[in-house]
Amino acid sequence: MEIIMAFVIGFLFMAAVYLMLSRSLLRIIIGTGLLSHGAHLLILTMGGLGGSAPPVLADGVEDFADPLPQALILTAIVISFGVTAFFLVLAYRSYQELNTDDISEMKGGDEEDE
Amino acid sequence: MKTNDVIIQFTAKIVFFIIFFFAIHIFLAGHYTPGGGFVGGLLASSAIVLLVLAFDINTVRTIIPVTYTTLTACGLIIALATASFPMLLGDPFFTHYFDYFTLPLIGKTSLHTAMLFDTGVFLVVVGVTMTIIQTIGEDE
Amino acid sequence: MAQLLYIFIPMLAAVLLPFLYKYIKSIHTGWFVLAVPATLVAIYITYIGAVARGEVFTATMNWIPSLAINFTSYLDGLSLLFSLLITGIGSLVVLYSIFYLDKEKEQLHNFYIYLLLFMSAMLGVVQSDHLISLYFFWELTSISSFLLIGYWFTRDGSRFGALKSMMITVGGGLFMLGGFILLSIMGDTYSIRELIAQAPELVNHEYFTWALVLVLLGAFTKSAQFPFYIWLPDAMEAPTPVSAYLHSATMVKAGIYLVARLTPIFAMSEIWVWLVSGIGLLTLFWGSFFAVKQTDLKGILAFSTVSQLGLIMSLLGASAVAFHVTNAEDTIFKFAAYAAIFHLINHATFKGSLFMIAGIVDHETGTRDIRKLGGLMSVMPLSFTVAAIGSFSMAGLPPFNGFLSKEMFLTAMLALKDFELFNFDTWGILFPVVAWIASVFTFVYSFYFVFYTFVKKREAQLPTNVHEAPIGMLISPIILATFVVTIFFIPNVIGDLFVKPAVIAIQPFLYSSPGEVKIAVTAWHGFNTELFMTIGVVMFGLLLFMTVKRWQKLYALQPEFLSLNRAYDGMMLGLDVGANRFSKLYMTNSMRSYLIYMFSAISVIVIGTLLFKGAFTMSFEGTAPIRAYELILLVVLVTGVITTLIAKSRLTAIIGLGSVGYTVALFFVIFNAPDLALTQLVIETISVALFLLAFYHLPPLTKVNERMRFQVNRAVVSIAVGAMVTILALSAQSQKVFPSISKYYEETVATLAGGGNIVNVILVDYRGFDTLFEIAVLGIAGMGIFAMIKLRLTKKENINENK
């Protein structure tokens, strides 16, 4: 299963990068969303997908799923939520101010340099 | 945009309490069964979001008169205070203490300082989520 | 310990200054500051007796124990002499500045804080035994000097001069650090004393020459030796008390100090003797020759300082010869070290007073341009007297202390030509000749300085009604001038108290106690070559001085573009333009290019490392079984991803993303991660709600025709990143190098943390730090969003409304 997952995760990352390299702000944000999903699955997979019980102490259970990746992912999920929300508002505000969602039109700093 | 949908509003009120208490439950149980500050906080905020959807932001604000930015700050302070408190006792930063008590009616139970820290997490999550929703919502 | 504390007293006092400045307006802040160096002088005077008997005092305090870096104060003759100069001249300069800087107009707190900072730094330089702390203080002097030169920061000249001095001295300091590190590698210690003890072995080390050259670069830049002297004339933009203090008496002598201190280590080298004495002599000549060209009073003094520093430097180089001759006690070279230290003291006295006089002239007449000045003798008789004493001493005339040390200098230079090693027997004749020519020019600019300011008839009308300076301003220069005369009559008292203990530090292998330095200075030593040279200097000097107006025009022949200053400017400009051009090559102002850089870099690095290190493996061992419903979920996941990729409308894309998120949550369920599943479900719901909120505000997706080249790049980079992650995941999965810490968590969760849900306990207990910072990040993101929406620039808002 881990082998298949590795390829699926690679596909997720590829799609994420592809989207992040587009011009539209919304696509970029969706790309970052995919990127964090990919990262979460990556951490989970690298910890191993074995284990027959959730990592909660219970009588008679010995074979827990690895708790460490789960703790890391939990942190990552919440952070990626915060970041996604930040991006969304950033995109929304810059669209309001600049009236474009095309980042190739948002180059800054030209006035001072040239 | 002011809708006047009695059924939705009535259902929302009931569901709000169900979700909210479930959130509290999951938060408190977090140390032993799945749950904890994050999930609890997120569930609690989604309960509030439900209210926002059913009523509107201003009404919800009168129902729950909390400044969410302050809530975030409080959460952070509680978390930090819990983490640094052991230093006063000469223990390393982030030492947690716990003990078991036998209370009437409830029976054997345990108290953790980790729970206080989780409370901080809970408050921050609720505070930030609601800050985001509220500010975006108000900006219509 | 107390001995170390003294170094930091000025710095500690600086902390109090802003309050004194703010709350006690009626008293000039300088009076409070004066107490600091005055106290320190009193303290260091108590050491004189013991140090003159050859005792040394040390105190150590740990700074960074893990790197074996400490503050060690080592007070021997050399350090004590410098400490006394720093605090003594410091007191006089502070006293002078009280009258020089107006308490209403000037930012006194800034000025004195910089000055006190410098004082601490300088004391640290001369007392540190540890090379790294020495370097620390060394750069601190450069920084405080930068701040002081730029004190009048509204002037272009100040900022330019400050930057120039900073660039050159800090640059040199970095070279020096390299030298120090090489020294520490060679000797396996940072302690100067221990390095000196190992000196005979160090000479043969392969790094020896490198260390030598690098350390000398540091010393030469700091002490304004040729060709690095160019920062010193520009540093004259600083307030005059600063020029008198930093740029003539103390900071520029740090290089001299370093050379003197490290002479026992390096003196065995031929390169050292040639470089130190040769560069010193060249600087001596160069400085004195160009001093006559200057029209600014302080400019003349700056070049004269450069030249005098060269003189001391060349004497130190000559003193190194003592390490190479047998029976050094009987040869003349032992004089060189003595003469160097002696002249250092003399220079501090007469140059300090001259700078203060230049400041007084500037202060009273409003100009420092020597072409406009003249005839001030009648209105400023006291200033004239002091200036004359200082100048005659500088010119090397009796009965002033400069005469004594200049005679000794000539003796040492004459001796060099008879030295038989290192080709000195052929080239050595140059030393006395150049020294003599330089002395003639020294004589000329000394006279030029005093006579053209005070005696010559004034050509231009001075703007203000000129009068003598207030007595407070004159106290300091008069005290210094008194020293100039006194030292001439009691040179051996000074010699016994200060010079001999310092000489021990430079030539430790020759003597074991100051009493063994059997040198007595006399004003008259018969009709010998030195005396005839001096007479020649006076005669030729007078001749040249009389005709100075005629041949001064020759300086104009030097083409502007050949000057060292021009080289510096060109270099700075070139660096600036070059750096800009280079940045422009890749800074395209397009975020997508930057992303491409980053993604390709990380792919190349990771894949490259995995391949070259042979870390890529793939094993099917211990993998989880594949179940049918997992495959179905995977298909859903991939479909969701493809949907987002090809979506034409916003809604489809968002739904695609949502479906990916929910599938991931289901994966969490399957793989026994209930906490994650719960969190992911709730988060996904809220995220989708957020996306939909933003959906209203963002424009529809449009089909953009990208350039073909970019599309190819984009596809290649995406595939590379995807491949990288897959390879990484496979390798990580296939080889477990370390046992996971999870076992520990599982075993101790009930006993140590009293919990049952391992994931939650890890979050709040084992790895609480992560969580603490995570909620901090979350809080910051929340604040950011709040700020972005609530705070708007009013100007922008208006534009928005107009649309």
PDB file of C-alpha atoms in Angstrom, chain C residues 494-723:
ATOM      1  CA  ILE C 494      58.692  58.686  31.616  1.00  0.00           C
ATOM      2  CA  GLY C 495      60.990  56.024  30.280  1.00  0.00           C
ATOM      3  CA  ASP C 496      61.218  54.177  33.570  1.00  0.00           C
ATOM      4  CA  LEU C 497      57.539  54.422  34.378  1.00  0.00           C
ATOM      5  CA  PHE C 498      55.956  53.720  31.033  1.00  0.00           C
ATOM      6  CA  VAL C 499      58.306  52.970  28.181  1.00  0.00           C
ATOM      7  CA  LYS C 500      60.481  50.270  29.682  1.00  0.00           C
ATOM      8  CA  PRO C 501      57.617  48.116  30.976  1.00  0.00           C
ATOM      9  CA  ALA C 502      56.047  48.383  27.524  1.00  0.00           C
ATOM     10  CA  VAL C 503      59.296  47.478  25.750  1.00  0.00           C
ATOM     11  CA  ILE C 504      59.373  44.244  27.742  1.00  0.00           C
ATOM     12  CA  ALA C 505      56.163  43.217  26.024  1.00  0.00           C
ATOM     13  CA  ILE C 506      57.640  43.836  22.571  1.00  0.00           C
ATOM     14  CA  GLN C 507      61.015  42.201  23.168  1.00  0.00           C
ATOM     15  CA  PRO C 508      60.299  39.651  25.880  1.00  0.00           C
ATOM     16  CA  PHE C 509      63.196  37.415  24.893  1.00  0.00           C
ATOM     17  CA  LEU C 510      65.762  40.106  25.534  1.00  0.00           C
ATOM     18  CA  TYR C 511      64.751  41.193  28.986  1.00  0.00           C
ATOM     19  CA  SER C 512      63.103  39.659  31.983  1.00  0.00           C
ATOM     20  CA  SER C 513      62.325  42.815  33.944  1.00  0.00           C
ATOM     21  CA  PRO C 514      61.979  46.504  33.096  1.00  0.00           C
ATOM     22  CA  GLY C 515      65.121  47.285  35.080  1.00  0.00           C
ATOM     23  CA  GLU C 516      67.220  45.424  32.525  1.00  0.00           C
ATOM     24  CA  VAL C 517      66.338  47.822  29.746  1.00  0.00           C
ATOM     25  CA  LYS C 518      69.438  49.931  30.028  1.00  0.00           C
ATOM     26  CA  ILE C 519      68.498  52.842  27.866  1.00  0.00           C
ATOM     27  CA  ALA C 520      68.790  56.440  28.901  1.00  0.00           C
ATOM     28  CA  VAL C 521      67.519  59.237  26.725  1.00  0.00           C
ATOM     29  CA  THR C 522      69.645  62.315  26.479  1.00  0.00           C
ATOM     30  CA  ALA C 523      69.008  65.475  24.567  1.00  0.00           C
ATOM     31  CA  TRP C 524      72.665  65.910  23.707  1.00  0.00           C
ATOM     32  CA  HIS C 525      74.807  63.105  22.476  1.00  0.00           C
ATOM     33  CA  GLY C 526      77.626  64.806  20.707  1.00  0.00           C
ATOM     34  CA  PHE C 527      78.199  65.688  17.087  1.00  0.00           C
ATOM     35  CA  ASN C 528      77.050  62.508  15.408  1.00  0.00           C
ATOM     36  CA  THR C 529      75.285  61.676  12.146  1.00  0.00           C
ATOM     37  CA  GLU C 530      71.842  62.114  13.678  1.00  0.00           C
ATOM     38  CA  LEU C 531      72.574  65.653  14.753  1.00  0.00           C
ATOM     39  CA  PHE C 532      73.894  66.582  11.337  1.00  0.00           C
ATOM     40  CA  MET C 533      70.803  65.057   9.775  1.00  0.00           C
ATOM     41  CA  THR C 534      68.614  67.162  12.046  1.00  0.00           C
ATOM     42  CA  ILE C 535      70.529  70.297  11.167  1.00  0.00           C
ATOM     43  CA  GLY C 536      70.105  69.387   7.518  1.00  0.00           C
ATOM     44  CA  VAL C 537      66.383  68.894   8.082  1.00  0.00           C
ATOM     45  CA  VAL C 538      66.052  72.331   9.621  1.00  0.00           C
ATOM     46  CA  MET C 539      68.003  74.046   6.861  1.00  0.00           C
ATOM     47  CA  PHE C 540      66.282  72.368   3.947  1.00  0.00           C
ATOM     48  CA  GLY C 541      62.988  72.568   5.756  1.00  0.00           C
ATOM     49  CA  LEU C 542      63.268  76.306   6.221  1.00  0.00           C
ATOM     50  CA  LEU C 543      64.259  76.725   2.588  1.00  0.00           C
ATOM     51  CA  LEU C 544      61.298  74.728   1.362  1.00  0.00           C
ATOM     52  CA  PHE C 545      58.957  76.434   3.804  1.00  0.00           C
ATOM     53  CA  MET C 546      59.964  79.911   2.556  1.00  0.00           C
ATOM     54  CA  THR C 547      59.252  78.896  -0.998  1.00  0.00           C
ATOM     55  CA  VAL C 548      56.216  76.758  -0.268  1.00  0.00           C
ATOM     56  CA  LYS C 549      53.844  78.941  -2.283  1.00  0.00           C
ATOM     57  CA  ARG C 550      55.963  78.465  -5.409  1.00  0.00           C
ATOM     58  CA  TRP C 551      56.278  74.697  -5.464  1.00  0.00           C
ATOM     59  CA  GLN C 552      52.928  73.855  -3.893  1.00  0.00           C
ATOM     60  CA  LYS C 553      51.438  74.132  -7.367  1.00  0.00           C
ATOM     61  CA  LEU C 554      53.369  71.013  -8.338  1.00  0.00           C
ATOM     62  CA  TYR C 555      50.795  68.944  -6.457  1.00  0.00           C
ATOM     63  CA  ALA C 556      48.250  69.878  -9.088  1.00  0.00           C
ATOM     64  CA  LEU C 557      50.298  67.858 -11.564  1.00  0.00           C
ATOM     65  CA  GLN C 558      49.081  64.642 -10.014  1.00  0.00           C
ATOM     66  CA  PRO C 559      46.178  63.566 -12.192  1.00  0.00           C
ATOM     67  CA  GLU C 560      42.971  63.147 -10.247  1.00  0.00           C
ATOM     68  CA  PHE C 561      42.175  59.735 -11.683  1.00  0.00           C
ATOM     69  CA  LEU C 562      45.406  58.262 -10.388  1.00  0.00           C
ATOM     70  CA  SER C 563      44.687  58.939  -6.739  1.00  0.00           C
ATOM     71  CA  LEU C 564      43.910  56.222  -4.249  1.00  0.00           C
ATOM     72  CA  ASN C 565      40.663  57.920  -3.331  1.00  0.00           C
ATOM     73  CA  ARG C 566      39.557  57.599  -6.903  1.00  0.00           C
ATOM     74  CA  ALA C 567      40.386  53.920  -6.784  1.00  0.00           C
ATOM     75  CA  TYR C 568      38.269  53.511  -3.682  1.00  0.00           C
ATOM     76  CA  ASP C 569      35.338  55.404  -5.185  1.00  0.00           C
ATOM     77  CA  GLY C 570      35.571  53.416  -8.376  1.00  0.00           C
ATOM     78  CA  MET C 571      35.644  50.183  -6.469  1.00  0.00           C
ATOM     79  CA  MET C 572      32.613  51.070  -4.381  1.00  0.00           C
ATOM     80  CA  LEU C 573      30.677  52.245  -7.384  1.00  0.00           C
ATOM     81  CA  GLY C 574      31.683  49.215  -9.386  1.00  0.00           C
ATOM     82  CA  LEU C 575      30.588  46.881  -6.632  1.00  0.00           C
ATOM     83  CA  ASP C 576      27.290  48.680  -6.360  1.00  0.00           C
ATOM     84  CA  VAL C 577      26.563  48.635 -10.063  1.00  0.00           C
ATOM     85  CA  GLY C 578      27.877  45.121 -10.505  1.00  0.00           C
ATOM     86  CA  ALA C 579      25.789  43.770  -7.660  1.00  0.00           C
ATOM     87  CA  ASN C 580      22.732  45.476  -9.072  1.00  0.00           C
ATOM     88  CA  ARG C 581      23.341  44.104 -12.514  1.00  0.00           C
ATOM     89  CA  PHE C 582      23.896  40.648 -11.163  1.00  0.00           C
ATOM     90  CA  SER C 583      20.664  40.739  -9.169  1.00  0.00           C
ATOM     91  CA  LYS C 584      18.779  41.972 -12.208  1.00  0.00           C
ATOM     92  CA  LEU C 585      19.829  38.817 -14.025  1.00  0.00           C
ATOM     93  CA  TYR C 586      17.604  36.621 -11.938  1.00  0.00           C
ATOM     94  CA  MET C 587      15.308  39.018 -10.069  1.00  0.00           C
ATOM     95  CA  THR C 588      12.658  39.238 -12.742  1.00  0.00           C
ATOM     96  CA  ASN C 589       9.955  40.651 -10.498  1.00  0.00           C
ATOM     97  CA  SER C 590       7.827  37.698 -11.367  1.00  0.00           C
ATOM     98  CA  MET C 591       6.769  35.473  -8.521  1.00  0.00           C
ATOM     99  CA  ARG C 592       6.399  32.540 -10.823  1.00  0.00           C
ATOM    100  CA  SER C 593      10.047  32.630 -11.813  1.00  0.00           C
ATOM    101  CA  TYR C 594      11.020  32.660  -8.159  1.00  0.00           C
ATOM    102  CA  LEU C 595       8.804  29.677  -7.495  1.00  0.00           C
ATOM    103  CA  ILE C 596      10.373  27.879 -10.406  1.00  0.00           C
ATOM    104  CA  TYR C 597      13.845  28.592  -8.994  1.00  0.00           C
ATOM    105  CA  MET C 598      12.845  27.228  -5.642  1.00  0.00           C
ATOM    106  CA  PHE C 599      11.093  24.131  -6.865  1.00  0.00           C
ATOM    107  CA  SER C 600      13.788  23.189  -9.339  1.00  0.00           C
ATOM    108  CA  ALA C 601      16.500  23.823  -6.765  1.00  0.00           C
ATOM    109  CA  ILE C 602      14.893  21.597  -4.191  1.00  0.00           C
ATOM    110  CA  SER C 603      14.202  18.847  -6.741  1.00  0.00           C
ATOM    111  CA  VAL C 604      17.744  18.903  -8.014  1.00  0.00           C
ATOM    112  CA  ILE C 605      19.223  18.922  -4.523  1.00  0.00           C
ATOM    113  CA  VAL C 606      17.055  16.132  -3.167  1.00  0.00           C
ATOM    114  CA  ILE C 607      17.158  13.849  -6.186  1.00  0.00           C
ATOM    115  CA  GLY C 608      20.852  14.518  -6.645  1.00  0.00           C
ATOM    116  CA  THR C 609      21.642  13.682  -3.028  1.00  0.00           C
ATOM    117  CA  LEU C 610      19.558  10.536  -3.121  1.00  0.00           C
ATOM    118  CA  LEU C 611      21.270   9.321  -6.281  1.00  0.00           C
ATOM    119  CA  PHE C 612      24.844  10.297  -5.462  1.00  0.00           C
ATOM    120  CA  LYS C 613      24.691   9.017  -1.939  1.00  0.00           C
ATOM    121  CA  GLY C 614      23.061   5.832  -3.165  1.00  0.00           C
ATOM    122  CA  ALA C 615      20.246   6.389  -0.724  1.00  0.00           C
ATOM    123  CA  PHE C 616      17.509   5.420  -3.094  1.00  0.00           C
ATOM    124  CA  THR C 617      16.161   1.990  -2.382  1.00  0.00           C
ATOM    125  CA  MET C 618      12.822   0.382  -2.765  1.00  0.00           C
ATOM    126  CA  SER C 619      11.636  -2.531  -0.725  1.00  0.00           C
ATOM    127  CA  PHE C 620       8.319  -4.196  -0.360  1.00  0.00           C
ATOM    128  CA  GLU C 621       9.097  -5.490   3.060  1.00  0.00           C
ATOM    129  CA  GLY C 622       6.697  -4.743   5.891  1.00  0.00           C
ATOM    130  CA  THR C 623       4.270  -2.811   3.755  1.00  0.00           C
ATOM    131  CA  ALA C 624       0.619  -2.760   4.684  1.00  0.00           C
ATOM    132  CA  PRO C 625      -1.717  -4.934   2.612  1.00  0.00           C
ATOM    133  CA  ILE C 626      -3.698  -3.360  -0.177  1.00  0.00           C
ATOM    134  CA  ARG C 627      -7.444  -3.444   0.337  1.00  0.00           C
ATOM    135  CA  ALA C 628     -10.105  -2.920  -2.280  1.00  0.00           C
ATOM    136  CA  TYR C 629     -11.815   0.089  -0.695  1.00  0.00           C
ATOM    137  CA  GLU C 630      -8.483   1.804  -0.334  1.00  0.00           C
ATOM    138  CA  LEU C 631      -8.048   1.580  -4.065  1.00  0.00           C
ATOM    139  CA  ILE C 632     -11.498   3.032  -4.609  1.00  0.00           C
ATOM    140  CA  LEU C 633     -10.601   5.948  -2.353  1.00  0.00           C
ATOM    141  CA  LEU C 634      -7.386   6.473  -4.272  1.00  0.00           C
ATOM    142  CA  VAL C 635      -9.334   6.652  -7.498  1.00  0.00           C
ATOM    143  CA  VAL C 636     -11.617   9.269  -5.944  1.00  0.00           C
ATOM    144  CA  LEU C 637      -8.604  11.194  -4.749  1.00  0.00           C
ATOM    145  CA  VAL C 638      -6.904  11.192  -8.123  1.00  0.00           C
ATOM    146  CA  THR C 639     -10.154  12.163  -9.822  1.00  0.00           C
ATOM    147  CA  GLY C 640     -10.491  15.090  -7.435  1.00  0.00           C
ATOM    148  CA  VAL C 641      -6.963  16.225  -8.208  1.00  0.00           C
ATOM    149  CA  ILE C 642      -7.535  15.972 -11.938  1.00  0.00           C
ATOM    150  CA  THR C 643     -10.753  17.948 -11.539  1.00  0.00           C
ATOM    151  CA  THR C 644      -8.898  20.822  -9.930  1.00  0.00           C
ATOM    152  CA  LEU C 645      -6.309  20.685 -12.691  1.00  0.00           C
ATOM    153  CA  ILE C 646      -8.663  20.915 -15.625  1.00  0.00           C
ATOM    154  CA  ALA C 647     -11.532  22.817 -14.016  1.00  0.00           C
ATOM    155  CA  LYS C 648     -12.883  25.600 -16.208  1.00  0.00           C
ATOM    156  CA  SER C 649     -15.010  27.214 -13.507  1.00  0.00           C
ATOM    157  CA  ARG C 650     -14.203  28.284 -10.007  1.00  0.00           C
ATOM    158  CA  LEU C 651     -16.890  26.173  -8.432  1.00  0.00           C
ATOM    159  CA  THR C 652     -15.655  22.962 -10.017  1.00  0.00           C
ATOM    160  CA  ALA C 653     -12.142  23.647  -8.833  1.00  0.00           C
ATOM    161  CA  ILE C 654     -13.282  24.290  -5.288  1.00  0.00           C
ATOM    162  CA  ILE C 655     -15.427  21.167  -5.257  1.00  0.00           C
ATOM    163  CA  GLY C 656     -12.478  19.208  -6.587  1.00  0.00           C
ATOM    164  CA  LEU C 657     -10.309  20.480  -3.777  1.00  0.00           C
ATOM    165  CA  GLY C 658     -13.043  19.695  -1.249  1.00  0.00           C
ATOM    166  CA  SER C 659     -13.363  16.160  -2.512  1.00  0.00           C
ATOM    167  CA  VAL C 660      -9.607  15.692  -2.167  1.00  0.00           C
ATOM    168  CA  GLY C 661      -9.821  16.980   1.396  1.00  0.00           C
ATOM    169  CA  TYR C 662     -12.675  14.683   2.393  1.00  0.00           C
ATOM    170  CA  THR C 663     -10.949  11.706   0.787  1.00  0.00           C
ATOM    171  CA  VAL C 664      -7.864  12.469   2.805  1.00  0.00           C
ATOM    172  CA  ALA C 665     -10.065  12.495   5.909  1.00  0.00           C
ATOM    173  CA  LEU C 666     -11.368   9.047   4.949  1.00  0.00           C
ATOM    174  CA  PHE C 667      -7.812   7.866   4.555  1.00  0.00           C
ATOM    175  CA  PHE C 668      -7.176   9.012   8.088  1.00  0.00           C
ATOM    176  CA  VAL C 669     -10.111   6.913   9.204  1.00  0.00           C
ATOM    177  CA  ILE C 670      -8.813   3.854   7.405  1.00  0.00           C
ATOM    178  CA  PHE C 671      -5.314   4.246   8.741  1.00  0.00           C
ATOM    179  CA  ASN C 672      -6.396   4.420  12.372  1.00  0.00           C
ATOM    180  CA  ALA C 673      -6.049   8.109  12.943  1.00  0.00           C
ATOM    181  CA  PRO C 674      -9.329   9.202  14.479  1.00  0.00           C
ATOM    182  CA  ASP C 675      -8.030  12.533  15.748  1.00  0.00           C
ATOM    183  CA  LEU C 676      -6.833  13.466  12.317  1.00  0.00           C
ATOM    184  CA  ALA C 677     -10.019  12.333  10.656  1.00  0.00           C
ATOM    185  CA  LEU C 678     -12.099  14.461  12.996  1.00  0.00           C
ATOM    186  CA  THR C 679      -9.929  17.493  12.589  1.00  0.00           C
ATOM    187  CA  GLN C 680      -9.652  17.120   8.840  1.00  0.00           C
ATOM    188  CA  LEU C 681     -13.419  16.808   8.425  1.00  0.00           C
ATOM    189  CA  VAL C 682     -14.160  19.941  10.401  1.00  0.00           C
ATOM    190  CA  ILE C 683     -11.332  21.898   8.834  1.00  0.00           C
ATOM    191  CA  GLU C 684     -12.363  20.849   5.352  1.00  0.00           C
ATOM    192  CA  THR C 685     -15.873  22.040   6.023  1.00  0.00           C
ATOM    193  CA  ILE C 686     -14.727  25.403   7.273  1.00  0.00           C
ATOM    194  CA  SER C 687     -12.208  25.742   4.446  1.00  0.00           C
ATOM    195  CA  VAL C 688     -14.779  25.068   1.788  1.00  0.00           C
ATOM    196  CA  ALA C 689     -17.025  27.635   3.439  1.00  0.00           C
ATOM    197  CA  LEU C 690     -14.153  30.101   3.322  1.00  0.00           C
ATOM    198  CA  PHE C 691     -13.447  29.341  -0.315  1.00  0.00           C
ATOM    199  CA  LEU C 692     -17.050  29.919  -1.128  1.00  0.00           C
ATOM    200  CA  LEU C 693     -16.987  33.221   0.750  1.00  0.00           C
ATOM    201  CA  ALA C 694     -14.001  34.316  -1.261  1.00  0.00           C
ATOM    202  CA  PHE C 695     -15.662  32.871  -4.348  1.00  0.00           C
ATOM    203  CA  TYR C 696     -18.036  35.818  -4.403  1.00  0.00           C
ATOM    204  CA  HIS C 697     -15.159  38.206  -4.507  1.00  0.00           C
ATOM    205  CA  LEU C 698     -12.755  36.643  -6.947  1.00  0.00           C
ATOM    206  CA  PRO C 699     -13.245  36.843 -10.706  1.00  0.00           C
ATOM    207  CA  PRO C 700     -14.046  33.754 -12.752  1.00  0.00           C
ATOM    208  CA  LEU C 701     -11.215  31.644 -13.980  1.00  0.00           C
ATOM    209  CA  THR C 702     -10.139  32.661 -17.399  1.00  0.00           C
ATOM    210  CA  LYS C 703      -8.330  30.660 -19.951  1.00  0.00           C
ATOM    211  CA  VAL C 704      -4.927  32.243 -20.305  1.00  0.00           C
ATOM    212  CA  ASN C 705      -2.697  31.502 -23.219  1.00  0.00           C
ATOM    213  CA  GLU C 706       0.670  30.963 -21.657  1.00  0.00           C
ATOM    214  CA  ARG C 707       3.811  31.172 -23.670  1.00  0.00           C
ATOM    215  CA  MET C 708       4.897  27.772 -24.860  1.00  0.00           C
ATOM    216  CA  ARG C 709       8.309  27.974 -23.237  1.00  0.00           C
ATOM    217  CA  PHE C 710       6.817  28.729 -19.884  1.00  0.00           C
ATOM    218  CA  GLN C 711       4.332  25.899 -20.213  1.00  0.00           C
ATOM    219  CA  VAL C 712       7.144  23.465 -20.861  1.00  0.00           C
ATOM    220  CA  ASN C 713       9.139  24.781 -17.887  1.00  0.00           C
ATOM    221  CA  ARG C 714       6.116  24.550 -15.722  1.00  0.00           C
ATOM    222  CA  ALA C 715       5.379  20.971 -16.703  1.00  0.00           C
ATOM    223  CA  VAL C 716       8.994  19.921 -16.262  1.00  0.00           C
ATOM    224  CA  VAL C 717       9.260  21.503 -12.839  1.00  0.00           C
ATOM    225  CA  SER C 718       5.979  19.981 -11.692  1.00  0.00           C
ATOM    226  CA  ILE C 719       6.940  16.540 -12.830  1.00  0.00           C
ATOM    227  CA  ALA C 720      10.358  16.905 -11.218  1.00  0.00           C
ATOM    228  CA  VAL C 721       8.815  17.850  -7.886  1.00  0.00           C
ATOM    229  CA  GLY C 722       6.355  14.986  -8.116  1.00  0.00           C
ATOM    230  CA  ALA C 723       9.117  12.544  -8.949  1.00  0.00           C
TER     231      ALA C 723
END
